[in-house]
mmCIF file of C-alpha atoms in Angstrom:
data_model
loop_
_atom_site.group_PDB
_atom_site.id
_atom_site.type_symbol
_atom_site.label_atom_id
_atom_site.label_comp_id
_atom_site.label_asym_id
_atom_site.label_seq_id
_atom_site.Cartn_x
_atom_site.Cartn_y
_atom_site.Cartn_z
ATOM 1 C CA THR I 24 36.437 24.425 24.119
ATOM 2 C CA ARG I 25 32.814 23.477 24.764
ATOM 3 C CA ILE I 26 30.490 23.707 21.827
ATOM 4 C CA ARG I 27 26.864 24.615 22.248
ATOM 5 C CA VAL I 28 24.379 23.151 19.747
ATOM 6 C CA SER I 29 20.663 24.144 19.675
ATOM 7 C CA ASN I 30 19.657 21.588 17.147
ATOM 8 C CA PRO I 31 21.723 18.614 16.228
ATOM 9 C CA GLU I 32 19.429 17.784 13.433
ATOM 10 C CA SER I 33 20.446 20.803 11.475
ATOM 11 C CA THR I 34 24.093 21.157 12.591
ATOM 12 C CA PRO I 35 26.666 19.852 10.187
ATOM 13 C CA VAL I 36 29.653 17.972 11.863
ATOM 14 C CA TYR I 37 31.968 19.589 9.282
ATOM 15 C CA ASP I 38 30.862 23.198 9.869
ATOM 16 C CA SER I 39 30.704 22.929 13.694
ATOM 17 C CA LEU I 40 33.722 20.785 14.437
ATOM 18 C CA ILE I 41 36.116 20.044 11.581
ATOM 19 C CA GLN I 42 36.426 23.352 9.704
ATOM 20 C CA PRO I 43 37.037 25.529 12.763
ATOM 21 C CA LEU I 44 39.694 22.982 13.945
ATOM 22 C CA LEU I 45 41.463 23.052 10.631
ATOM 23 C CA THR I 46 41.315 26.791 10.466
ATOM 24 C CA ALA I 47 42.801 27.198 13.892
ATOM 25 C CA ARG I 48 45.537 24.644 13.614
ATOM 26 C CA CYS I 49 46.467 24.796 9.791
ATOM 27 C CA GLY I 50 45.050 28.243 8.592
ATOM 28 C CA SER I 51 48.248 30.167 9.071
ATOM 29 C CA CYS I 52 50.015 28.137 6.368
ATOM 30 C CA HIS I 53 47.290 26.770 4.375
ATOM 31 C CA ASN I 54 45.112 29.711 3.449
ATOM 32 C CA PRO I 55 44.298 31.335 0.067
ATOM 33 C CA GLU I 56 47.226 33.922 0.353
ATOM 34 C CA ARG I 57 49.947 31.532 1.475
ATOM 35 C CA LYS I 58 48.759 28.189 0.164
ATOM 36 C CA LYS I 59 51.719 26.246 1.318
ATOM 37 C CA GLY I 60 52.093 23.062 -0.738
ATOM 38 C CA GLY I 61 49.296 24.248 -3.004
ATOM 39 C CA LEU I 62 46.876 23.287 -0.223
ATOM 40 C CA ILE I 63 44.134 25.451 1.295
ATOM 41 C CA LEU I 64 42.646 24.176 4.567
ATOM 42 C CA THR I 65 40.446 27.092 5.538
ATOM 43 C CA THR I 66 37.642 26.198 3.223
ATOM 44 C CA ALA I 67 35.841 22.871 2.306
ATOM 45 C CA ASP I 68 36.626 23.336 -1.379
ATOM 46 C CA GLY I 69 40.282 23.731 -0.666
ATOM 47 C CA LEU I 70 40.332 20.640 1.700
ATOM 48 C CA PHE I 71 38.623 18.388 -0.727
ATOM 49 C CA ALA I 72 40.633 19.675 -3.676
ATOM 50 C CA GLY I 73 43.988 18.740 -2.004
ATOM 51 C CA GLY I 74 47.408 20.059 -2.808
ATOM 52 C CA ARG I 75 50.217 19.674 -5.325
ATOM 53 C CA GLN I 76 50.734 16.043 -4.128
ATOM 54 C CA GLY I 77 47.085 15.092 -4.487
ATOM 55 C CA LYS I 78 44.196 14.442 -2.213
ATOM 56 C CA VAL I 79 44.763 14.800 1.504
ATOM 57 C CA ILE I 80 41.611 12.985 2.664
ATOM 58 C CA LEU I 81 40.136 9.635 1.504
ATOM 59 C CA PRO I 82 36.487 9.345 2.664
ATOM 60 C CA GLY I 83 36.102 6.205 4.829
ATOM 61 C CA ARG I 84 39.911 5.728 5.097
ATOM 62 C CA ALA I 85 41.288 7.873 7.754
ATOM 63 C CA ASP I 86 44.403 5.837 8.261
ATOM 64 C CA ASP I 87 45.292 6.181 4.573
ATOM 65 C CA SER I 88 44.513 9.974 4.466
ATOM 66 C CA GLU I 89 47.626 12.206 4.045
ATOM 67 C CA LEU I 90 46.068 14.819 6.351
ATOM 68 C CA VAL I 91 45.805 12.368 9.228
ATOM 69 C CA ILE I 92 49.176 10.978 8.604
ATOM 70 C CA ARG I 93 50.825 14.498 8.712
ATOM 71 C CA LEU I 94 48.806 15.573 11.780
ATOM 72 C CA GLY I 95 49.794 12.455 13.620
ATOM 73 C CA LEU I 96 53.546 12.968 13.277
ATOM 74 C CA PRO I 97 55.505 14.261 16.220
ATOM 75 C CA SER I 98 56.414 17.870 16.484
ATOM 76 C CA GLY I 99 59.725 18.559 14.792
ATOM 77 C CA HIS I 100 59.352 15.884 12.208
ATOM 78 C CA THR I 101 60.042 17.174 8.637
ATOM 79 C CA ASP I 102 56.635 16.307 7.346
ATOM 80 C CA ALA I 103 54.640 17.140 10.574
ATOM 81 C CA MET I 104 51.626 19.471 10.368
ATOM 82 C CA PRO I 105 51.608 21.926 11.958
ATOM 83 C CA PRO I 106 55.486 22.038 12.090
ATOM 84 C CA ASP I 107 55.742 24.006 15.367
ATOM 85 C CA ARG I 108 53.489 22.011 17.617
ATOM 86 C CA ALA I 109 51.551 18.798 17.721
ATOM 87 C CA VAL I 110 47.866 18.667 17.199
ATOM 88 C CA ALA I 111 45.955 17.597 20.350
ATOM 89 C CA HIS I 112 44.957 13.849 20.643
ATOM 90 C CA ALA I 113 41.237 14.802 20.949
ATOM 91 C CA GLU I 114 41.415 17.041 17.745
ATOM 92 C CA LEU I 115 43.091 14.383 15.674
ATOM 93 C CA ALA I 116 40.470 11.849 16.946
ATOM 94 C CA LEU I 117 37.701 14.087 15.678
ATOM 95 C CA ILE I 118 39.219 14.349 12.223
ATOM 96 C CA ARG I 119 39.864 10.626 11.984
ATOM 97 C CA TRP I 120 36.218 9.927 13.115
ATOM 98 C CA TRP I 121 34.785 12.329 10.514
ATOM 99 C CA ILE I 122 36.830 10.917 7.683
ATOM 100 C CA ASP I 123 36.040 7.266 8.724
ATOM 101 C CA GLN I 124 32.377 8.117 8.717
ATOM 102 C CA GLY I 125 32.561 9.287 5.091
ATOM 103 C CA ALA I 126 33.929 12.805 5.347
ATOM 104 C CA SER I 127 30.537 14.241 4.390
ATOM 105 C CA ARG I 128 30.126 18.053 4.336
ATOM 106 C CA ASP I 129 26.391 17.666 4.983
ATOM 107 C CA VAL I 130 25.979 14.868 7.674
ATOM 108 C CA THR I 131 24.705 16.369 10.929
ATOM 109 C CA LEU I 132 25.529 15.744 14.590
ATOM 110 C CA SER I 133 22.241 13.779 14.930
ATOM 111 C CA ALA I 134 22.854 11.543 11.858
ATOM 112 C CA ILE I 135 26.370 10.598 12.126
ATOM 113 C CA GLU I 136 27.450 7.414 13.824
ATOM 114 C CA ARG I 137 29.049 7.921 17.219
ATOM 115 C CA PRO I 138 30.960 4.858 18.247
ATOM 116 C CA ALA I 139 32.075 4.363 21.903
ATOM 117 C CA SER I 140 35.665 5.274 20.846
ATOM 118 C CA ILE I 141 34.599 8.913 20.022
ATOM 119 C CA ARG I 142 31.958 9.588 22.651
ATOM 120 C CA ARG I 143 34.432 10.598 25.431
ATOM 121 C CA THR I 144 36.186 12.969 23.008
ATOM 122 C CA LEU I 145 32.765 14.534 22.095
ATOM 123 C CA ALA I 146 31.982 14.735 25.809
ATOM 124 C CA ALA I 147 35.112 16.981 26.245
ATOM 125 C CA TYR I 148 33.478 19.393 23.837
ATOM 126 C CA GLY I 149 30.076 19.302 25.659
ATOM 127 C CA LEU I 150 28.529 16.994 22.989
ATOM 128 C CA ASP I 151 28.060 13.929 25.183
ATOM 129 C CA ASP I 152 24.260 13.982 25.513
ATOM 130 C CA LEU I 153 23.045 14.846 22.065
ATOM 131 C CA PRO I 154 19.696 13.382 21.091
ATOM 132 C CA GLU I 155 19.793 11.160 18.068
ATOM 133 C CA GLY I 156 17.470 10.386 15.057
ATOM 134 C CA ILE I 157 13.885 11.554 15.620
ATOM 135 C CA PHE I 158 14.597 12.605 19.138
ATOM 136 C CA ALA I 159 16.918 15.326 17.806
ATOM 137 C CA ARG I 160 13.751 16.890 16.320
ATOM 138 C CA GLU I 161 11.273 19.026 18.290
ATOM 139 C CA MET I 162 7.822 17.294 18.175
ATOM 140 C CA ALA I 163 4.846 18.527 20.274
ATOM 141 C CA ALA I 164 2.530 15.952 21.919
ATOM 142 C CA PRO I 165 -0.069 14.426 19.556
ATOM 143 C CA ASP I 166 -3.802 15.642 19.862
ATOM 144 C CA SER I 167 -5.367 13.434 22.483
ATOM 145 C CA LEU I 168 -8.665 13.180 20.329
ATOM 146 C CA LEU I 169 -6.703 11.748 17.545
ATOM 147 C CA VAL I 170 -5.050 9.211 19.783
ATOM 148 C CA SER I 171 -8.524 8.304 21.172
ATOM 149 C CA ALA I 172 -9.895 7.798 17.735
ATOM 150 C CA ALA I 173 -7.097 5.505 16.740
ATOM 151 C CA ARG I 174 -7.624 3.393 19.905
ATOM 152 C CA GLN I 175 -11.314 3.053 19.005
ATOM 153 C CA THR I 176 -10.096 0.775 16.006
ATOM 154 C CA GLY I 177 -8.603 -1.666 18.638
ATOM 155 C CA LEU I 178 -5.052 -0.433 18.183
ATOM 156 C CA THR I 179 -2.860 0.036 21.319
ATOM 157 C CA VAL I 180 -1.343 3.622 21.010
ATOM 158 C CA GLN I 181 0.939 4.601 23.668
ATOM 159 C CA PRO I 182 3.384 7.579 24.132
ATOM 160 C CA LEU I 183 7.003 6.604 24.122
ATOM 161 C CA GLY I 184 7.708 8.509 27.298
ATOM 162 C CA ALA I 185 6.856 11.694 29.385
ATOM 163 C CA ASN I 186 7.151 14.832 27.296
ATOM 164 C CA VAL I 187 7.936 12.842 24.178
ATOM 165 C CA GLY I 188 5.823 13.659 21.153
ATOM 166 C CA TYR I 189 6.039 10.196 19.545
ATOM 167 C CA VAL I 190 3.858 7.135 20.049
ATOM 168 C CA SER I 191 4.102 3.404 19.537
ATOM 169 C CA VAL I 192 1.285 1.410 17.796
ATOM 170 C CA ASP I 193 0.606 -2.199 18.469
ATOM 171 C CA ALA I 194 -2.011 -4.420 16.713
ATOM 172 C CA ALA I 195 -1.812 -7.402 19.076
ATOM 173 C CA SER I 196 -5.387 -6.715 20.455
ATOM 174 C CA VAL I 197 -7.171 -6.440 17.154
ATOM 175 C CA PRO I 198 -9.245 -9.276 15.668
ATOM 176 C CA VAL I 199 -7.491 -11.806 13.408
ATOM 177 C CA ALA I 200 -9.451 -10.521 10.392
ATOM 178 C CA TRP I 201 -8.283 -6.991 10.999
ATOM 179 C CA VAL I 202 -7.096 -5.524 7.702
ATOM 180 C CA ALA I 203 -5.180 -2.533 6.439
ATOM 181 C CA GLY I 204 -8.307 -0.284 6.672
ATOM 182 C CA GLY I 205 -7.758 -0.114 10.353
ATOM 183 C CA LEU I 206 -4.617 1.891 9.773
ATOM 184 C CA SER I 207 -6.457 4.722 8.238
ATOM 185 C CA ALA I 208 -7.101 6.252 11.761
ATOM 186 C CA LEU I 209 -3.291 6.661 12.054
ATOM 187 C CA ARG I 210 -2.954 9.051 9.051
ATOM 188 C CA SER I 211 -3.692 12.052 11.232
ATOM 189 C CA LEU I 212 -1.042 10.938 13.556
ATOM 190 C CA ALA I 213 1.561 10.089 10.857
ATOM 191 C CA GLN I 214 4.131 12.556 12.160
ATOM 192 C CA HIS I 215 4.091 11.185 15.706
ATOM 193 C CA VAL I 216 4.315 7.328 14.932
ATOM 194 C CA ALA I 217 7.682 6.013 15.817
ATOM 195 C CA THR I 218 7.067 2.245 16.180
ATOM 196 C CA VAL I 219 4.464 -0.055 14.699
ATOM 197 C CA ASP I 220 3.838 -3.756 15.388
ATOM 198 C CA LEU I 221 1.486 -5.483 13.021
ATOM 199 C CA ALA I 222 2.923 -9.032 13.459
ATOM 200 C CA ARG I 223 0.352 -11.874 12.949
ATOM 201 C CA THR I 224 -2.250 -9.738 11.264
ATOM 202 C CA GLN I 225 -3.667 -9.813 7.760
ATOM 203 C CA THR I 226 -1.698 -6.825 6.811
ATOM 204 C CA GLY I 227 -0.944 -6.557 3.133
ATOM 205 C CA ASP I 228 0.848 -4.310 0.737
ATOM 206 C CA GLY I 229 -2.006 -1.745 0.991
ATOM 207 C CA ALA I 230 -0.998 -1.048 4.633
ATOM 208 C CA LEU I 231 2.533 -0.321 3.665
ATOM 209 C CA ALA I 232 1.516 2.814 1.682
ATOM 210 C CA THR I 233 0.095 4.208 4.868
ATOM 211 C CA LEU I 234 3.208 3.264 6.870
ATOM 212 C CA GLY I 235 5.472 4.818 4.193
ATOM 213 C CA ALA I 236 3.802 8.122 4.917
ATOM 214 C CA MET I 237 5.021 8.071 8.505
ATOM 215 C CA PRO I 238 8.315 9.970 8.218
ATOM 216 C CA HIS I 239 9.564 9.302 11.736
ATOM 217 C CA LEU I 240 8.875 5.564 11.825
ATOM 218 C CA THR I 241 11.976 3.833 13.428
ATOM 219 C CA ARG I 242 10.768 0.217 14.172
ATOM 220 C CA LEU I 243 8.431 -1.868 12.054
ATOM 221 C CA GLN I 244 7.303 -5.377 12.860
ATOM 222 C CA LEU I 245 5.719 -7.207 9.923
ATOM 223 C CA ALA I 246 6.377 -10.890 10.801
ATOM 224 C CA HIS I 247 3.679 -13.391 9.692
ATOM 225 C CA THR I 248 1.876 -10.878 7.549
ATOM 226 C CA LEU I 249 0.833 -10.898 3.835
ATOM 227 C CA VAL I 250 3.249 -8.227 2.614
ATOM 228 C CA THR I 251 5.157 -8.878 -0.648
ATOM 229 C CA ASP I 252 8.050 -7.481 -2.481
ATOM 230 C CA GLY I 253 5.985 -4.825 -4.153
ATOM 231 C CA GLY I 254 4.765 -3.514 -0.920
ATOM 232 C CA LEU I 255 8.281 -2.835 0.324
ATOM 233 C CA GLN I 256 8.654 -0.080 -2.193
ATOM 234 C CA SER I 257 6.432 2.085 -0.102
ATOM 235 C CA LEU I 258 9.103 2.037 2.672
ATOM 236 C CA ARG I 259 11.786 3.715 0.686
ATOM 237 C CA THR I 260 11.049 7.063 2.243
ATOM 238 C CA LEU I 261 11.525 5.958 5.870
ATOM 239 C CA LYS I 262 14.971 7.674 6.441
ATOM 240 C CA TYR I 263 14.737 6.960 10.226
ATOM 241 C CA LEU I 264 13.846 3.281 10.009
ATOM 242 C CA GLU I 265 16.183 1.243 12.137
ATOM 243 C CA TYR I 266 14.488 -2.060 12.685
ATOM 244 C CA LEU I 267 12.536 -4.192 10.292
ATOM 245 C CA ASN I 268 11.143 -7.819 10.981
ATOM 246 C CA LEU I 269 9.877 -9.553 7.819
ATOM 247 C CA THR I 270 10.041 -13.259 9.064
ATOM 248 C CA ASP I 271 7.593 -15.751 7.681
ATOM 249 C CA THR I 272 6.489 -13.440 4.807
ATOM 250 C CA LYS I 273 6.711 -13.864 1.008
ATOM 251 C CA ILE I 274 9.605 -11.433 0.579
ATOM 252 C CA THR I 275 12.342 -12.420 -1.866
ATOM 253 C CA ASP I 276 15.730 -10.875 -3.008
ATOM 254 C CA ALA I 277 13.790 -8.606 -5.250
ATOM 255 C CA GLY I 278 12.044 -6.953 -2.378
ATOM 256 C CA LEU I 279 15.308 -6.230 -0.469
ATOM 257 C CA ARG I 280 16.277 -3.791 -3.148
ATOM 258 C CA SER I 281 13.702 -1.258 -1.708
ATOM 259 C CA LEU I 282 15.718 -1.358 1.476
ATOM 260 C CA GLU I 283 19.048 -0.414 0.158
ATOM 261 C CA GLN I 284 18.622 3.336 0.408
ATOM 262 C CA LEU I 285 17.486 3.336 4.071
ATOM 263 C CA PRO I 286 20.494 4.968 5.766
ATOM 264 C CA ARG I 287 19.734 4.103 9.504
ATOM 265 C CA LEU I 288 18.556 0.552 8.954
ATOM 266 C CA ARG I 289 20.551 -1.539 11.463
ATOM 267 C CA ALA I 290 18.410 -4.699 12.000
ATOM 268 C CA VAL I 291 16.622 -6.766 9.408
ATOM 269 C CA TYR I 292 15.167 -10.218 10.191
ATOM 270 C CA LEU I 293 14.405 -12.453 7.214
ATOM 271 C CA TRP I 294 14.022 -16.107 8.231
ATOM 272 C CA GLY I 295 11.081 -18.074 6.756
ATOM 273 C CA THR I 296 11.111 -15.914 3.551
ATOM 274 C CA GLY I 297 12.123 -16.475 0.032
ATOM 275 C CA VAL I 298 15.416 -14.393 0.452
ATOM 276 C CA THR I 299 18.761 -16.207 -0.411
ATOM 277 C CA GLU I 300 22.244 -15.769 0.793
ATOM 278 C CA GLY I 301 23.072 -13.726 -2.397
ATOM 279 C CA GLY I 302 20.225 -11.332 -1.571
ATOM 280 C CA VAL I 303 21.526 -10.854 1.868
ATOM 281 C CA ALA I 304 25.007 -10.288 0.523
ATOM 282 C CA ARG I 305 23.802 -7.592 -1.760
ATOM 283 C CA LEU I 306 21.807 -5.802 1.003
ATOM 284 C CA GLN I 307 24.834 -6.113 3.398
ATOM 285 C CA LYS I 308 27.044 -4.377 0.869
ATOM 286 C CA ALA I 309 24.504 -1.426 0.619
ATOM 287 C CA LEU I 310 24.126 -1.321 4.459
ATOM 288 C CA PRO I 311 27.383 -2.417 5.849
ATOM 289 C CA ARG I 312 26.489 -1.397 9.480
ATOM 290 C CA ALA I 313 23.345 -3.527 9.428
ATOM 291 C CA THR I 314 22.778 -6.856 11.012
ATOM 292 C CA ILE I 315 20.821 -8.930 8.598
ATOM 293 C CA THR I 316 19.489 -12.319 9.930
ATOM 294 C CA LEU I 317 18.407 -14.986 7.542
ATOM 295 C CA SER I 318 18.442 -18.025 9.742
ATOM 296 C CA ALA I 319 16.126 -18.491 12.740
ATOM 297 C CA PRO I 320 17.937 -18.478 16.046
ATOM 298 C CA LEU I 321 18.627 -21.711 17.757
ATOM 299 C CA LEU I 322 16.462 -22.238 20.790
ATOM 300 C CA ARG I 323 17.845 -23.734 23.873
ATOM 301 C CA ASP I 324 16.435 -27.315 24.536
ATOM 302 C CA SER I 325 13.820 -26.961 27.278
ATOM 303 C CA THR I 326 13.184 -30.709 27.612
ATOM 304 C CA PRO I 327 13.491 -31.714 31.275
ATOM 305 C CA LYS I 328 16.435 -33.876 31.896
ATOM 306 C CA ALA I 329 15.748 -37.336 33.245
ATOM 307 C CA PRO I 330 16.912 -37.831 36.849
#
């Protein structure tokens, strides 16, 4: 069965995939009227409540979840669910994936992680080409006059692609003495800014307040700037931020605490800072899927070899 989704950003995985599957495969025995084993699988409340033997799903632990174990047993086994026929491999894969990703009732199709192992299964349901992150949102092109005004400050402002309502911003061409005030021209474009590169500018904490008001920011380059721990607090609202480069700044372990609630953060670069291994370990625990780099990469020796 192919599933049509008009807006992945507002379509919960549970409502669109998991509950319909459980109702179809398990609802005849586990409904409010029959309630076999004290378990109801036709509602979210029933699923999370479990049955007489306890919880049937353990968020983040599909292999240990009783529901997955029962659904994976061969047809005819005493404990198999459903008892008369085996659940299709693709259906079980969806349930396992959803549980391993946290078994959230609210996570949407655009927000949930989709590893390679599940993409082919999703493709069978017509969900192989879903836009992710900010691209799952409809965004009109920015006003050309506002873009021109921002460029007048020396910033490079470019669209991310044809028919894409987001832009990238680069300060590589601005004077060395360029300061946070130059970002003021971007306030009217805040909804459209997806990436910002301020590396090697005299950007300080004041600029981060402006950046924190850009709700769709995904990549932020702050290497070799003047930002400090206090400024990072302004970034707590950036729920789409995926990449953050803070190399050669005065950031310490204290500043990293402002990053712990950024759900999509996947890459953080910290060499040349005051961050310690302990600070990295704490952030890694909060963001288990992120790659956090504290040491500078080793550069290949480019010295010519003697003949």
